Coordinates of C-alpha atoms in Angstrom, one line a residue:
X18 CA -9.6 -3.8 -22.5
X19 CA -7.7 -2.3 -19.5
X20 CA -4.2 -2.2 -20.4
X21 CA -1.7 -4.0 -17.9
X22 CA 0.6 -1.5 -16.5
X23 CA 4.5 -2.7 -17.1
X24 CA 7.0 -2.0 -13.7
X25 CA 10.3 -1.0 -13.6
X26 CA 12.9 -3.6 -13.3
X27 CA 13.4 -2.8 -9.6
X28 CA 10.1 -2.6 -8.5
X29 CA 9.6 -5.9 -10.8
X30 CA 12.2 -7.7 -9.2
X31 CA 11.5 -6.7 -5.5
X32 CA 7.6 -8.0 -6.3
X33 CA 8.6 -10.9 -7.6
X34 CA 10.5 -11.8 -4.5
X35 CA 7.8 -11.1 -2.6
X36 CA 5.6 -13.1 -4.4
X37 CA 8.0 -15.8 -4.4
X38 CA 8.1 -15.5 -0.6
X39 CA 4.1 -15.1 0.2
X40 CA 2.7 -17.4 -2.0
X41 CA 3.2 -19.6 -5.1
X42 CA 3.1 -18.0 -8.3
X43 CA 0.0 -18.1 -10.4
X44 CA 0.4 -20.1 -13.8
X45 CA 1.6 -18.0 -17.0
X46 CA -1.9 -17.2 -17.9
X47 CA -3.1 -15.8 -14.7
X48 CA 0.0 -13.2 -14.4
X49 CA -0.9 -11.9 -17.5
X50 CA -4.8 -11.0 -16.2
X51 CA -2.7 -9.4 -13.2
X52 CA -4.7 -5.6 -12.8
X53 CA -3.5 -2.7 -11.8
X54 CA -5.4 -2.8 -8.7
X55 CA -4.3 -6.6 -8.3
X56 CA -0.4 -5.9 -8.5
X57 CA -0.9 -2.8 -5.7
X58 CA -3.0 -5.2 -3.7
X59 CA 0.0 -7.3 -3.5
X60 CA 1.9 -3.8 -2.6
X61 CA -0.5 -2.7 -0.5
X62 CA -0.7 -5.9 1.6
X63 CA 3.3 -6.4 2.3
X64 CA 4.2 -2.6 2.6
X65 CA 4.1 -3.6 6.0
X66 CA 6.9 -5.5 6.2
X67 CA 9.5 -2.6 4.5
X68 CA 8.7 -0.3 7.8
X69 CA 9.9 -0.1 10.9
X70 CA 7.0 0.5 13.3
X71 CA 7.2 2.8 16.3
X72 CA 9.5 1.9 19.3
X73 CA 11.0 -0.5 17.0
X74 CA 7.6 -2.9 17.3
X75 CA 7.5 -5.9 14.8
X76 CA 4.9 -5.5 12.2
X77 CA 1.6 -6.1 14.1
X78 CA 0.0 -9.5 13.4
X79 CA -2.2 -9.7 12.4
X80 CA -1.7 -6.7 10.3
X81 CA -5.7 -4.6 10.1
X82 CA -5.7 -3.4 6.1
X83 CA -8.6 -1.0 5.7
X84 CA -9.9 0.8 2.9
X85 CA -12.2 3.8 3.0
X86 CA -14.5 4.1 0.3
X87 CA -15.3 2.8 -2.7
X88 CA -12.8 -0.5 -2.6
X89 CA -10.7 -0.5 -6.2
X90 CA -9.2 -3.7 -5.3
X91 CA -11.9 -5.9 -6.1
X92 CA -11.3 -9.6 -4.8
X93 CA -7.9 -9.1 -4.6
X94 CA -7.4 -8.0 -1.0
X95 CA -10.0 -10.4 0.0
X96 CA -7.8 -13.6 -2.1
X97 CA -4.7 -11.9 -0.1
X98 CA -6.1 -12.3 3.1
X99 CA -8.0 -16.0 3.3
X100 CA -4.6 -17.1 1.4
X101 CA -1.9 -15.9 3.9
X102 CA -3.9 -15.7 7.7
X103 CA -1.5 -12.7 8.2
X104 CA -4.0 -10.1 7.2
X105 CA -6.9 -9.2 8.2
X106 CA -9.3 -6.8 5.3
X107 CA -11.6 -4.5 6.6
X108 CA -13.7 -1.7 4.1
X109 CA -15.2 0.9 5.3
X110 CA -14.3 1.0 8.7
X111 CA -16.3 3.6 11.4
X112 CA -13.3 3.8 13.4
X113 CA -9.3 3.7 12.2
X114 CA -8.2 3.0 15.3
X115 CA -8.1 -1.0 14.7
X116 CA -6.4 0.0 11.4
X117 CA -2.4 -0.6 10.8
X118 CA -2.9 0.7 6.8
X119 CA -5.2 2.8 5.5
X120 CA -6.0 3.0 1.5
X121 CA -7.1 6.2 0.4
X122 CA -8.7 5.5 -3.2
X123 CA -9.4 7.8 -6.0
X124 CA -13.3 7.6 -5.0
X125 CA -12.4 9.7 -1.9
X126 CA -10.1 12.6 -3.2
X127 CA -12.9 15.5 -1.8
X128 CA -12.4 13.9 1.4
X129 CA -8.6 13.4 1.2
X130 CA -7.3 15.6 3.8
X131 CA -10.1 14.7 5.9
X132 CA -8.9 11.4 5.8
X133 CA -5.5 12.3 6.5
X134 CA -6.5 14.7 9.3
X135 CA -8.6 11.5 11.1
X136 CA -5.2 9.7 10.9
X137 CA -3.1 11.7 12.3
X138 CA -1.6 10.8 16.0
X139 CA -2.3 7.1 15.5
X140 CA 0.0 4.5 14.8
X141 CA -1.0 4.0 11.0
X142 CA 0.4 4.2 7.4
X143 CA -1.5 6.1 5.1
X144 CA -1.7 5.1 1.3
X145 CA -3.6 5.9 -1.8
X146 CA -2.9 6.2 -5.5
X147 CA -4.8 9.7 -5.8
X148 CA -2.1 12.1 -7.5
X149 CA -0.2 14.2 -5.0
X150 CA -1.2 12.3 -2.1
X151 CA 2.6 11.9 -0.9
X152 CA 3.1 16.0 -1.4
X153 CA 0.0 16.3 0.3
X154 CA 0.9 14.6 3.8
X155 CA 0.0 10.9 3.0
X156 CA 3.1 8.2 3.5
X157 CA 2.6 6.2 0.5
X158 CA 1.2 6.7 -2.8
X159 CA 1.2 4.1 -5.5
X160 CA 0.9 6.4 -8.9
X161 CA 0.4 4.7 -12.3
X162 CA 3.2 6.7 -14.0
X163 CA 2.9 5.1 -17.7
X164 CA 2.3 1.8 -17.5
X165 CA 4.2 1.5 -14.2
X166 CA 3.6 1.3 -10.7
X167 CA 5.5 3.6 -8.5
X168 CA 6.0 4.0 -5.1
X169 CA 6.3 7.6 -3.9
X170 CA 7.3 8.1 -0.8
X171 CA 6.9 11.1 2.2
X172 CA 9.6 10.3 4.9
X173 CA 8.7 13.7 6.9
X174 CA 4.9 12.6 7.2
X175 CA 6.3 9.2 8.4
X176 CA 8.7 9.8 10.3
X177 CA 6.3 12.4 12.5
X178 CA 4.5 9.3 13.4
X179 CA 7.3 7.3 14.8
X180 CA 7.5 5.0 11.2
X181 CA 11.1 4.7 9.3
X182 CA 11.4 3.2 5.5
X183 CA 13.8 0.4 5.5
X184 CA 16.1 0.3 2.6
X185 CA 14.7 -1.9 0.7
X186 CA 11.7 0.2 0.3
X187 CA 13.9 3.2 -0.3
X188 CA 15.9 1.8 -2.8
X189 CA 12.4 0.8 -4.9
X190 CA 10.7 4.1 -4.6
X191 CA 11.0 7.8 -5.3
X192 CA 11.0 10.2 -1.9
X193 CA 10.1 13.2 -2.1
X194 CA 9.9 16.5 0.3
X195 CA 6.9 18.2 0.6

């Protein structure tokens, strides 16, 4: 039985108001079969709304989610995006340049920096949850620390392509310095 991963009080309260926002809450029963991969779905999907694009550009709409890989998220991107029309989900893409995030999973760590390398110089934030990913030139990394979710994040990687954290976001997560 896969063991649901508990959040700090922060991070708990800044996800419930974005739940609260995108979407009705799911009944008692169905919080508690929230995943690991379902919670950073829900992360993964509104990070784009806690940056501040290049040239101060709105989020883009809608916003191109991709995942390279093995996809770790099961059904929950794909609920995310026929729920809210703001999103649209696409794995395995052949070309990021249609992408606005990217989602590194653990399936590709041998291909990590190749990953990263492919992103560079475009207009595109760069997640994963593989350990070190932030220290390692990624934006974003969503570590299970315990039972939590964290958010780890690399301000000099972002801030090379022309992306800002807003506070929000800051206040939520751990940056680091690579």
């Amino acid at each position: 039985m896969s063991r649901i991963p508990k959040l700090s009080s922060a991070l708990r309260a800044g996800l419930l108001a974005l739940l609260l926002a995108s979407f009705t809450l799911p009944s008692r029963a169905q919080a508690q079969d929230i995943s690991e991969y379902g919670m950073k779905a829900v992360l993964f999907f509104r990070l784009a709304q806690f940056v501040y694009w290049p040239g101060n550009k709105p989020a883009p709409r809608p916003t191109i989610l991709c995942v390279v890989g093995r996809n770790p998220f099961g059904t929950a991107l794909s609920l995310i995006d026929a729920s809210t029309g703001e999103v649209e989900v696409r794995l395995a893409p052949s070309e990021l340049g249609a992408c606005h995030l990217l989602f590194i999973p653990r399936s590709e760590a041998a291909g990590m920096n190749g990953w990263l390398e492919r992103a560079a110089g475009r207009e595109l934030i760069t997640v994963s949850d593989l350990p070190g990913f932030a220290r390692s030139g990624g934006m974003i990394e969503l570590p299970l620390e315990g039972e939590r979710i964290g958010i780890v994040l690399n301000r000099t990687a972002a801030q090379r392509r022309g992306f800002e954290f807003n506070a929000q976001l800051l206040r939520l997560a751990r940056v680091i310095e690579p």
